[in-house]
Coordinates of C-alpha atoms (C1' of nucleotides) in Angstrom, one line a residue:
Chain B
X7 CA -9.2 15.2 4.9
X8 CA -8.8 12.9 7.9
X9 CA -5.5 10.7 8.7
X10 CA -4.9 8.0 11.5
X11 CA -2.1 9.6 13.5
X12 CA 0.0 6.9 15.0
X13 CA 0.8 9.7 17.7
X14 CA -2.5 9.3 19.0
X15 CA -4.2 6.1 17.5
X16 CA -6.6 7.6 15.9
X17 CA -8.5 9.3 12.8
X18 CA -8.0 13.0 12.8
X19 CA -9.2 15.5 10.8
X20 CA -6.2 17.2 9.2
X21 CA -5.3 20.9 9.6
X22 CA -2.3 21.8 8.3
X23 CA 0.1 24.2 10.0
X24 CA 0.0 26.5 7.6
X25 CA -2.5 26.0 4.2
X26 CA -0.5 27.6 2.2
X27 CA 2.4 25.0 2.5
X28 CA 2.0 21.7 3.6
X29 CA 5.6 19.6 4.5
X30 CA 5.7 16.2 4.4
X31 CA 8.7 14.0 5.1
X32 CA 9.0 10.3 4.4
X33 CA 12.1 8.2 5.1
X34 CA 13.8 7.4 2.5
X35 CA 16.6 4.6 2.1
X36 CA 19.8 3.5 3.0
X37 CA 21.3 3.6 -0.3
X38 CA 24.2 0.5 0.6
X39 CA 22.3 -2.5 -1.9
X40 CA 19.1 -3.2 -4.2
X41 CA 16.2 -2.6 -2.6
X42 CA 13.2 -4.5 -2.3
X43 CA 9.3 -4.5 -2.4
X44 CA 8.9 -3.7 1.1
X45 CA 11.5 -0.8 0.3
X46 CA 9.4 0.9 -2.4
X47 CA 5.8 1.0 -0.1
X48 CA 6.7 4.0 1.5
X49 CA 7.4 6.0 -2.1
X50 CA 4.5 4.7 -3.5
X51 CA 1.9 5.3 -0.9
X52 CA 3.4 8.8 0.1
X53 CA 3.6 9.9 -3.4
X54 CA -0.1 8.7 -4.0
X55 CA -0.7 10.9 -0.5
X56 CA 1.3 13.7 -2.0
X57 CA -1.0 13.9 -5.4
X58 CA -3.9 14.0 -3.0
X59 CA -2.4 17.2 -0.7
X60 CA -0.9 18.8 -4.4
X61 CA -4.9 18.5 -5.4
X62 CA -5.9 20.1 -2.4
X63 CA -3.4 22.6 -1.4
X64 CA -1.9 25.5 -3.0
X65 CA 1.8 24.5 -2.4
X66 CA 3.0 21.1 -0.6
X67 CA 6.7 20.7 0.0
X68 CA 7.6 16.9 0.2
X69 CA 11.1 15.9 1.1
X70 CA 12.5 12.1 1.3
X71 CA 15.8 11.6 1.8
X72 CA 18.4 9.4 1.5
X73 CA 20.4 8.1 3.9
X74 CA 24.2 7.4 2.5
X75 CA 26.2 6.8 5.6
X76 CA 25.6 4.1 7.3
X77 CA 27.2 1.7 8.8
X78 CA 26.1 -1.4 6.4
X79 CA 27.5 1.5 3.1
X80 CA 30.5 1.3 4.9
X81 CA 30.7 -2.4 5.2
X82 CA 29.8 -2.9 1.6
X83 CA 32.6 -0.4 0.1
X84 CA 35.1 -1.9 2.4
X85 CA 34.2 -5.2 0.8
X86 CA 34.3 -3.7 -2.5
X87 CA 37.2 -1.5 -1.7
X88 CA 35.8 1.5 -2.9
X89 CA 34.8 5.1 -1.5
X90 CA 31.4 5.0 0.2
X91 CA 30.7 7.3 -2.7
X92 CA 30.8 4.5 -5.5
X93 CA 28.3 2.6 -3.4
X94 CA 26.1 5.3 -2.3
X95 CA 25.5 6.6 -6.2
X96 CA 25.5 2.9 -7.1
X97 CA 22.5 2.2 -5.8
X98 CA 21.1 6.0 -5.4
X99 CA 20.7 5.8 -8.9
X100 CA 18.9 2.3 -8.8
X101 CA 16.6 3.3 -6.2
X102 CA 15.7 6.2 -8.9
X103 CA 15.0 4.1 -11.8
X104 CA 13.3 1.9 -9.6
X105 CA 10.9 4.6 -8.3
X106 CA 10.3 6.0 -11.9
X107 CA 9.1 2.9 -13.1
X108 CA 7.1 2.3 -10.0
X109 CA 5.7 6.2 -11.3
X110 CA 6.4 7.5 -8.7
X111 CA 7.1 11.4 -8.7
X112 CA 10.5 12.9 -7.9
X113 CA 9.7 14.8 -5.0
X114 CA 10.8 18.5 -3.5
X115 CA 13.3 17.7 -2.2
X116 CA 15.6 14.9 -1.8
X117 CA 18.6 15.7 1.2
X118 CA 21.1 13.8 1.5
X119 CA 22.8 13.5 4.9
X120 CA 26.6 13.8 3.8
X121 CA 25.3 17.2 3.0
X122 CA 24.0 18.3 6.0
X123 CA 26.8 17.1 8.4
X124 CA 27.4 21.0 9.4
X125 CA 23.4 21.1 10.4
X126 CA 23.4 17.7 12.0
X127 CA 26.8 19.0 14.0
X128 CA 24.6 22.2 14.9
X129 CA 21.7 20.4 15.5
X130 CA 23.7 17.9 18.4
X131 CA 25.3 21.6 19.4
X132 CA 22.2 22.9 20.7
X133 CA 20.9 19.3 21.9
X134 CA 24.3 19.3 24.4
X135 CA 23.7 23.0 25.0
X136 CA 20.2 22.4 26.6
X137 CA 21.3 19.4 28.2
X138 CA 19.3 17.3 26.0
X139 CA 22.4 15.5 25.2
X140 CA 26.2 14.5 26.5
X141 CA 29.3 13.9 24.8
X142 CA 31.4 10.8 26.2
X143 CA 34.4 8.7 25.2
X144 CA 34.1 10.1 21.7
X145 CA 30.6 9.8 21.5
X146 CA 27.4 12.2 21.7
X147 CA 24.5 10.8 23.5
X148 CA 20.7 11.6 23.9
X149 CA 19.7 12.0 27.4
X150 CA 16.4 9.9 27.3
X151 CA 15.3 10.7 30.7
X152 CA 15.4 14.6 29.4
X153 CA 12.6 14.4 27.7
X154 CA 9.7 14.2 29.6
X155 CA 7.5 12.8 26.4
X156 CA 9.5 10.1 25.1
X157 CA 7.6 7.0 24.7
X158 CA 4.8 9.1 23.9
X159 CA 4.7 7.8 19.5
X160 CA 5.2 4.2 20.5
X161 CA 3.3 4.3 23.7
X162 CA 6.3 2.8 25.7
X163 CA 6.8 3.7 29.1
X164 CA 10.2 3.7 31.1
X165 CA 9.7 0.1 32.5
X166 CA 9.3 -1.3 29.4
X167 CA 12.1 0.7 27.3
X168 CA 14.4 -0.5 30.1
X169 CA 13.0 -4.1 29.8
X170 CA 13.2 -4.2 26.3
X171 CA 17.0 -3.3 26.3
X172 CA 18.4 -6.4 24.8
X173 CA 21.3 -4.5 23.6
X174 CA 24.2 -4.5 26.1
X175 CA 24.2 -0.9 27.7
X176 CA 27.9 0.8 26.4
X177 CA 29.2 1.9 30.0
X178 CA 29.3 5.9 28.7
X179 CA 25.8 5.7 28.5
X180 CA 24.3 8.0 31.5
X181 CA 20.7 5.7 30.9
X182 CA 20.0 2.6 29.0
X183 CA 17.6 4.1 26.7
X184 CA 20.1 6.7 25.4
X185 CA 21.3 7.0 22.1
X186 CA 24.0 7.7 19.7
X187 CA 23.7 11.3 17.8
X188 CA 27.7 11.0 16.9
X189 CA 30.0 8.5 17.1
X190 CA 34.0 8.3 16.2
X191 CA 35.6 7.2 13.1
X192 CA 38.4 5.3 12.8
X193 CA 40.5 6.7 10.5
X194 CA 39.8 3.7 8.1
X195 CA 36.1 4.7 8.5
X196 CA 34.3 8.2 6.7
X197 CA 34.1 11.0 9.2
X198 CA 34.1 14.6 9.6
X199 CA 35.3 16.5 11.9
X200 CA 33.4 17.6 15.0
X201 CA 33.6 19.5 18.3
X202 CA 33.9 15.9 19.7
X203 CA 36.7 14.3 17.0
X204 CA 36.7 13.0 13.5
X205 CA 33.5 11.4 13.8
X206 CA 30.3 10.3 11.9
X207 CA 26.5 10.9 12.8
X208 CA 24.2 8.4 14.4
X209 CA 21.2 7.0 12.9
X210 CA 18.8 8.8 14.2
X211 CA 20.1 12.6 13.9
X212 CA 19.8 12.8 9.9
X213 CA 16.4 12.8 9.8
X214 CA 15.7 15.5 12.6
X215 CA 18.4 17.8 11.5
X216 CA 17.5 17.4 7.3
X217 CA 13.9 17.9 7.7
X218 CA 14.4 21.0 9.9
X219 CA 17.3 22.5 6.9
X220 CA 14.3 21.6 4.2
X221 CA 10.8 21.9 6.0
X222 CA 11.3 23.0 9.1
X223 CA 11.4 23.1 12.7
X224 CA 7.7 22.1 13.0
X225 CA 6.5 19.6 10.1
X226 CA 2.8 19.0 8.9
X227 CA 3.0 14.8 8.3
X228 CA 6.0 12.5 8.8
X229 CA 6.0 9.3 7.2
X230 CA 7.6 5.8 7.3
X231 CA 7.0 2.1 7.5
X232 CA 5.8 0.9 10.8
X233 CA 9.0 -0.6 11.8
X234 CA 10.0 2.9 12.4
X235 CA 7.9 3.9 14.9
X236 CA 10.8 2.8 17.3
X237 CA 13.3 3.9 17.9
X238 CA 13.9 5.4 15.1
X239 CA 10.8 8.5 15.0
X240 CA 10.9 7.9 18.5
X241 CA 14.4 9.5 18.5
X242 CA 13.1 11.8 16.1
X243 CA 10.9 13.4 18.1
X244 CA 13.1 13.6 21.1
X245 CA 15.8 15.0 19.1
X246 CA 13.3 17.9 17.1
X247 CA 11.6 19.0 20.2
X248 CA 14.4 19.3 22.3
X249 CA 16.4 21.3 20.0
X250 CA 13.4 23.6 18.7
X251 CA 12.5 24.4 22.3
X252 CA 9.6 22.3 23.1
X253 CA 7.9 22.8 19.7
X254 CA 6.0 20.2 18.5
X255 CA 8.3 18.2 15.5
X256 CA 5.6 16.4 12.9
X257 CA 1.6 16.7 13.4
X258 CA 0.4 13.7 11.6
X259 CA 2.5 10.3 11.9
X260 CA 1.4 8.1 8.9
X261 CA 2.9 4.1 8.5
X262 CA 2.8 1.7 6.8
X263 CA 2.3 -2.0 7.4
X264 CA 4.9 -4.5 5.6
X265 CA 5.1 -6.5 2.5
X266 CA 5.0 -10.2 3.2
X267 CA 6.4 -12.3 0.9
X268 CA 4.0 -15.7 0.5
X269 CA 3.1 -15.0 4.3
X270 CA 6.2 -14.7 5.5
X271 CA 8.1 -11.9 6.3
X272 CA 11.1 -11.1 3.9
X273 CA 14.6 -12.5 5.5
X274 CA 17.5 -12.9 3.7
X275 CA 17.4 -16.4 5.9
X276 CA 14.5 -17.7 4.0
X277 CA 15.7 -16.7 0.6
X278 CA 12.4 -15.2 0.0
X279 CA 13.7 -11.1 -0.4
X280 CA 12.0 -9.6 -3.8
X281 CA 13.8 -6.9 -5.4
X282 CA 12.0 -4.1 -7.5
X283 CA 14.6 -4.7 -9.7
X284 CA 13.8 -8.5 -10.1
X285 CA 10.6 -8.0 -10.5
X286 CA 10.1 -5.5 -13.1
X287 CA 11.8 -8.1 -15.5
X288 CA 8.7 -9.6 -15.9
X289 CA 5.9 -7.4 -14.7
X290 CA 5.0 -3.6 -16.0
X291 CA 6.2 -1.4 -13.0
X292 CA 2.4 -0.1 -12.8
X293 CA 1.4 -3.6 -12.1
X294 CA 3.3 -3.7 -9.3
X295 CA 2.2 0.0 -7.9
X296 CA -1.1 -0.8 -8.4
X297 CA -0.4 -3.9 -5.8
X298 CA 1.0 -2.0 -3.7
X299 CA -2.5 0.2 -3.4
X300 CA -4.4 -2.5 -3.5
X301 CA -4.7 -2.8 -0.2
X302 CA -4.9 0.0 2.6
X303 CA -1.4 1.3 3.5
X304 CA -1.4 0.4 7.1
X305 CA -2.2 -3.1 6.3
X306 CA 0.3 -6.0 6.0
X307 CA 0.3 -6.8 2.2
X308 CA 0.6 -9.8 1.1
X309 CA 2.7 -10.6 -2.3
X310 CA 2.2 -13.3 -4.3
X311 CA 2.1 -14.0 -7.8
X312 CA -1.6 -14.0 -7.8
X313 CA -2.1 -11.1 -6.1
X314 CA 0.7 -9.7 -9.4
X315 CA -1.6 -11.4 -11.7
X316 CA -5.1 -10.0 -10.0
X317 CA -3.2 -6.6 -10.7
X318 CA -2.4 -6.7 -14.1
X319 CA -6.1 -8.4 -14.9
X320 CA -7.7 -4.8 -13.3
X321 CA -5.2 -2.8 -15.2
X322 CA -6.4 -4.5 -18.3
X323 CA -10.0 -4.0 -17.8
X324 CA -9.1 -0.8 -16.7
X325 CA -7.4 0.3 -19.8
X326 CA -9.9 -1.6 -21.8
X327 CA -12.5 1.0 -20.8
X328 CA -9.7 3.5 -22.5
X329 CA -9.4 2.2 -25.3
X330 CA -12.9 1.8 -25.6
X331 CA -12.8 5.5 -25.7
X332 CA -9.4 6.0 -27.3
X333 CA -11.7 8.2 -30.4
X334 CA -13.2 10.1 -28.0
X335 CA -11.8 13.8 -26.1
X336 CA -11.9 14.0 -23.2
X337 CA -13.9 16.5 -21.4
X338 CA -12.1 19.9 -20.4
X339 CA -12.3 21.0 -16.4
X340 CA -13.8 17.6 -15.3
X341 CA -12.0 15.6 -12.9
X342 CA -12.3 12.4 -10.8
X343 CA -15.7 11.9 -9.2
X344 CA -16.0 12.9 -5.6
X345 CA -16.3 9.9 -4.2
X346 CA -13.2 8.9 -5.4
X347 CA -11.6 11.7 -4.0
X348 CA -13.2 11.8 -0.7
X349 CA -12.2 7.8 -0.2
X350 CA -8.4 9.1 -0.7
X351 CA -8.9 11.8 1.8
X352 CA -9.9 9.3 4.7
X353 CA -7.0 8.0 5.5
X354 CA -6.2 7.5 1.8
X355 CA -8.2 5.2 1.5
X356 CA -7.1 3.4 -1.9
X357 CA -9.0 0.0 -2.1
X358 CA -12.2 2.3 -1.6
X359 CA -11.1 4.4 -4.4
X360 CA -10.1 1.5 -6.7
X361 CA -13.9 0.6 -6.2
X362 CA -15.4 3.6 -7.4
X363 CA -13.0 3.8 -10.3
X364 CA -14.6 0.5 -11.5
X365 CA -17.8 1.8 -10.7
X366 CA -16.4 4.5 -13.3
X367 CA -15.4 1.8 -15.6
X368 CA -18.4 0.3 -15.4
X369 CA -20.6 3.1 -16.6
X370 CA -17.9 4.0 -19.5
X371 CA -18.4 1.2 -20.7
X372 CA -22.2 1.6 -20.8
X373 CA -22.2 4.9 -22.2
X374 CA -23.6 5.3 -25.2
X375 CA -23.4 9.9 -25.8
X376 CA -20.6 11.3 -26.8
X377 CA -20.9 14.2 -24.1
X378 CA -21.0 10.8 -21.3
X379 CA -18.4 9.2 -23.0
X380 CA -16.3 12.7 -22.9
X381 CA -16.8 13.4 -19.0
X382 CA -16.1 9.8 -18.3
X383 CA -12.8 9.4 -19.9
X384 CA -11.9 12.9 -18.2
X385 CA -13.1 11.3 -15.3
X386 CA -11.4 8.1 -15.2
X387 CA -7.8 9.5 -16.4
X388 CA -8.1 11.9 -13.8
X389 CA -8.6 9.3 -11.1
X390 CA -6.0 7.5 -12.6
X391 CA -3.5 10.1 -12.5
X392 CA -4.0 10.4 -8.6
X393 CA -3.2 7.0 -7.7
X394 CA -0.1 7.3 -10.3
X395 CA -1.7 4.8 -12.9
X396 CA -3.3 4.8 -16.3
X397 CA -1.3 7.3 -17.8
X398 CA -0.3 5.7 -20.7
X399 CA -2.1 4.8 -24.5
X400 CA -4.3 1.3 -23.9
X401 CA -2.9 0.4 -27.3
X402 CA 0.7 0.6 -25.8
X403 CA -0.6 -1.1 -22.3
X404 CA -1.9 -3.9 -24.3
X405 CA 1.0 -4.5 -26.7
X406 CA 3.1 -5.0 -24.0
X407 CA 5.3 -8.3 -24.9
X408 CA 5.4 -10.2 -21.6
X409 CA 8.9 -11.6 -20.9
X410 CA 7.8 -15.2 -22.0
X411 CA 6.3 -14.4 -25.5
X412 CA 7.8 -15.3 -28.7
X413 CA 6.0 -13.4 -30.8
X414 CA 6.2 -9.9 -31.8
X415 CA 3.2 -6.8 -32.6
X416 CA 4.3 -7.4 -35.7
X417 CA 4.4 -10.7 -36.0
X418 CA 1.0 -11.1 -34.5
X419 CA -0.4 -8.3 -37.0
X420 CA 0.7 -10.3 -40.0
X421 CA -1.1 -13.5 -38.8
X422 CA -3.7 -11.4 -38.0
X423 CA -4.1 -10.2 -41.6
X424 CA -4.4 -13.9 -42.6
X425 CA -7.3 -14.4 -40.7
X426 CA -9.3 -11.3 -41.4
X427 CA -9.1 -12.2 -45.1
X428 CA -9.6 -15.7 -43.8
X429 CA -13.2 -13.9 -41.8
X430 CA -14.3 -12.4 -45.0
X431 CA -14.4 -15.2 -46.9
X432 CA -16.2 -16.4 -43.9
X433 CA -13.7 -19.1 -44.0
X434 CA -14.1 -20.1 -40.2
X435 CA -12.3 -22.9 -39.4
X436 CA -9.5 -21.0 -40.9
X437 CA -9.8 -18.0 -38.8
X438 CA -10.3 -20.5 -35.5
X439 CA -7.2 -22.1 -36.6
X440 CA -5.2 -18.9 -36.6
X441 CA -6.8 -17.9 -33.9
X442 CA -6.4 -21.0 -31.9
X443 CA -2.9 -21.0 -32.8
X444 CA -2.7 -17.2 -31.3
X445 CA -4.1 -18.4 -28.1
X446 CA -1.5 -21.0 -27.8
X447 CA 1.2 -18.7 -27.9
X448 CA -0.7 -16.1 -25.3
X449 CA -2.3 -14.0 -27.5
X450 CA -5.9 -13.4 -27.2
X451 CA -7.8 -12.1 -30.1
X452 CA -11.0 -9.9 -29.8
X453 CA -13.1 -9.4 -32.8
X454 CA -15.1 -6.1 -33.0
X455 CA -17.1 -3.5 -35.3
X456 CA -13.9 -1.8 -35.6
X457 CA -11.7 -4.7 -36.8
X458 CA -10.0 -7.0 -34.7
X459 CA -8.3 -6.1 -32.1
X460 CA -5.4 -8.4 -29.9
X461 CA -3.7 -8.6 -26.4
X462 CA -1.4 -10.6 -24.7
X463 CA -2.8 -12.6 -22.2
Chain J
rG7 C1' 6.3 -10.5 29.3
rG8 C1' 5.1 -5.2 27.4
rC9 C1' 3.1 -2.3 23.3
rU10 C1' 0.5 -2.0 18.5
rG11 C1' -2.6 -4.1 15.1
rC12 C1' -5.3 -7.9 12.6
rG13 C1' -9.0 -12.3 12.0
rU14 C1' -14.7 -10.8 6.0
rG15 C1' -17.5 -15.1 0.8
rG16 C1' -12.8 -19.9 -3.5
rC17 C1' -8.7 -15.7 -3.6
rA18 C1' -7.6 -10.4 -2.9
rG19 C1' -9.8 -6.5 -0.1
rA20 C1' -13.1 -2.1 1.9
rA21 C1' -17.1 0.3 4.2
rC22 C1' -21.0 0.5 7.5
rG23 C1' -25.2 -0.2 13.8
rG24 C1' -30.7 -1.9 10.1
rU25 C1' -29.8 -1.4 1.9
rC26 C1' -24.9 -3.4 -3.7
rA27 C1' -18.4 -2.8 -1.6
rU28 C1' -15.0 -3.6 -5.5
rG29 C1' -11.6 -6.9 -8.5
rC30 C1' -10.4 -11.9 -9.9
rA31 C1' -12.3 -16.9 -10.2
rG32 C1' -17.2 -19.6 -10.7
rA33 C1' -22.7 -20.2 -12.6
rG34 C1' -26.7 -18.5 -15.9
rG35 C1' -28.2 -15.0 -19.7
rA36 C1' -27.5 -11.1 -23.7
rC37 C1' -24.2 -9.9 -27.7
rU38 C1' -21.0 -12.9 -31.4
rG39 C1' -20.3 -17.2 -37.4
rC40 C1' -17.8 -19.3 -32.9
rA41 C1' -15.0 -16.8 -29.4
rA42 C1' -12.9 -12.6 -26.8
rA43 C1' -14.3 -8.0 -24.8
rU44 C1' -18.7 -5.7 -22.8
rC45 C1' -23.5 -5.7 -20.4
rC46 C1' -27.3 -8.1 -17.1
rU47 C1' -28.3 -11.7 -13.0
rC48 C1' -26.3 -15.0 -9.0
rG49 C1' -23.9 -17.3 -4.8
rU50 C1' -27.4 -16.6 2.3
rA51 C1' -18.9 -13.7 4.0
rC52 C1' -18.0 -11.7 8.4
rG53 C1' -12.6 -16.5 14.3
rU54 C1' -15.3 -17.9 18.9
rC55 C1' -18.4 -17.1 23.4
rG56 C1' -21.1 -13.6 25.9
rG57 C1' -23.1 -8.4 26.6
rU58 C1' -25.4 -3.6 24.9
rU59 C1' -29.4 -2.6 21.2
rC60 C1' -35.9 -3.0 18.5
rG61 C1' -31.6 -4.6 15.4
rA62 C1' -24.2 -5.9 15.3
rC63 C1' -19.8 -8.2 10.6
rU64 C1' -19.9 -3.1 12.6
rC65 C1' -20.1 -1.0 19.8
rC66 C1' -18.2 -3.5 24.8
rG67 C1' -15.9 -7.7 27.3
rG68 C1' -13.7 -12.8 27.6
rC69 C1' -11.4 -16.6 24.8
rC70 C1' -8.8 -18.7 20.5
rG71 C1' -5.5 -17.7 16.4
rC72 C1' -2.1 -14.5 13.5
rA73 C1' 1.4 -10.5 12.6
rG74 C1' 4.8 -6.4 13.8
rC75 C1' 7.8 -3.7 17.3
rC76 C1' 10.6 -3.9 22.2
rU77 C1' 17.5 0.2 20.2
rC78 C1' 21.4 -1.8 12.8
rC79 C1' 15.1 -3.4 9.7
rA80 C1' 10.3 0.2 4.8

RNA sequence: GGCUGCGUGGCAGAACGGUCAUGCAGAGGACUGCAAAUCCUCGUACGUCGGUUCGACUCCGGCCGCAGCCUCCA
């Protein structure tokens, strides 16, 4: 198994710590409104990763948490008028369904950070205790300049973290690049209290402190979109190494690249933001998972409502090759081919595994034994079940009523009856005529040995 | 300006120093009452200019173009 590190630019072969349990940790969201496409790329490529490592290894532990304080909760339940809480389980719960119809898999663990305030407090303890770390006005600052490897994951040196600095440097601040691991509360804002005041943590801390109460101090892959790569893992790092002693925090850095809407990024400004939620009204949640592998996860992905539509098409054909061989058992102790597997294990390499899994399509539907037939339906629902799609009957895939259609299963069989008495009376302009008026309404008829079968285009 | 990455056929999107990616769309054929589905065949794709090499889409360099990050963003 071999994964690009961000840490060094390059494709490593990976070792885990320790085989016999894997960690993995994946941002998770700020849990303060809907969340959108680019939101659910993370979950869906690190819980495709996470089948792979759960096929290969004994035991993986994967945590993603969720981050529910935050300055932009606060705003929103002070404009609602409500606790944080109402907010934070408002759209916890969202995020949830969104991610089960996406199929994605809970995962190990799932920390919140208003639950680990005590080891985020401890954590910024032993941070000021080394002298990685000063408390001013209030506030508890990293010391940047402590750590002689900061920089290191986004390959920015000093010069160029002080250039960047765009923010006005707060006067406690010993250094520009410092930053916040607690800040005061007022007391119309949620805080705990603290060594340093009724206060709140930083946005940086949670992660560092939650991983090392779930996983550990040292962690096998860390995970996030690329836009995290600074400052936040950044700060991450600094703050994990510093408090564990110079022991190194995550081994493998994985991100991923955005989801651009129509090539252009998502902004609120352009009106162009997607939400999951949106978009499940009128496409199956696999569709869009299956997008969102369609290309490789450090690319920029493009969405559009072709690249929706291209989607659902291979999903079709894909499940058409299942019910194709809906009579037939599958074969016991077979499972995906190996090149399927081996293209997830490079870097997880999806649009290389989507290709053999049509190469595996293609020869399904060219088999003619039963025992073929048998290892290729175990085969391809294998496969299937490691990318998170395919899992459920082609019968129920295809009778899927799209948001648009007027007509019901039922409704369609009964018309369908017509024409099949209509057929064997060979009665053909008839049975086009039904047909034709089928098609018209987006239903597409396909006549076989068995009987006729339909789908909704 | 600094850093990171990208430019592949009509669209989407991979690999690889010398053979087919794959899916959709399109063309022809088989099958079908006709279709659909399926199967077979097909289109001389690699931003640009040089270099390395027997040979480069694939390695190196310049140029052009695009995107992201540079302290609230997946």
């Amino acid at each position: 198994m071999q994964f690009h590190n961000t840490l060094t630019g390059q494709k490593e072969a990976f070792v885990p710590l320790d085989p016999n349990r894997v960690t993995m940790y994946v941002c998770g969201p700020t849990v303060y409104s809907f969340a959108h496409i680019g939101n659910y790329r993370p979950p869906v490529v690190f819980d495709t990763l996470a089948r792979v490592l759960r096929r290969r290894y004994p035991s993986v532990v994967y945590a993603r948490n969720i981050t529910d304080i935050d300055d932009k909760i606060n705003a929103a339940a002070a404009r609602e008028g409500v606790d944080i809480g109402v907010i934070t389980s408002r759209y916890a719960a969202a995020y949830h369904e969104d991610l089960a119809s996406l199929g994605v898999a809970p995962t190990d663990a799932e920390p919140k950070v208003t639950e680990h305030i005590p080891q985020i407090i401890s954590m910024i303890e032993r941070l000021i205790g080394s002298g990685h770390a000063y408390a001013a006005e209030g506030h508890v600052l990293f010391h940047t300049l402590s750590f002689a490897d900061y920089g290191r994951l986004s390959k920015r040196d000093e010069q160029s973290l002080m250039a960047g600095a765009r923010v006005e440097v707060a006067p406690y601040k010993r250094h520009a690049g410092d930053f916040v691991l607690w800040k005061p509360s007022s007391d119309d804002q949620p805080g705990w209290a603290s060594p340093w005041g009724r206060g709140r943590p930083g946005w940086h801390i949670e992660c560092s402190a939650m991983s090392e109460a779930v996983l550990g101090d040292s962690i096998d892959i860390h995970g996030g979109g690329h836009d995290l790569i600074f400052p936040h893992h950044e700060n991450e790092i600094a703050q994990s190494v510093c408090a564990h002693g110079g022991a190194t925090y995550a081994r493998y850095w994985l991100h991923n690249g955005f989801v651009n809407v129509n090539h252009e990024k998502m902004s609120k400004s352009l009106g162009n933001v997607l939400l999951v939620r949106d978009l499940l009204k009128t496409l199956p949640g696999e569709v869009i998972r299956l997008v969102l592998l369609t290309g490789h996860y450090r690319q920029p992905l493009d969405w559009t409502d072709e690249v929706a539509s291209d989607a659902r098409k291979k999903l079709d054909r894909l499940y058409g090759a299942l019910r194709d061989l809906a009579d037939v058992v599958p074969a016991t102790g077979v499972t995906a081919p190996d090149a399927f597997v081996a293209a997830l294990e490079d870097d997880l390499n999806t649009p290389m595994a989507l290709a053999e899994l049509f190469e595996l399509v293609r020869s399904a539907n060219k088999a003619q034994s039963v025992d073929d037939k048998a290892r290729l339906k175990a085969q391809l629902l294998d496969a299937g079940a490691l990318l998170g799609i395919l899992q459920q009957d082609p019968i129920a895939w295809f009778s899927q009523q799209p948001a648009g259609s007027a007509l019901s299963a039922e409704q369609i069989e009964q018309q369908l009856e017509a024409r099949s008495a209509a057929r064997k009376a060979r009665q053909w302009a008839e049975s086009d005529r039904i047909r034709d008026e089928l098609a018209a309404q987006g239903v597409i008829i396909e006549d076989s040995a068995q009987g006729t079968r339909w789908r909704y285009a």
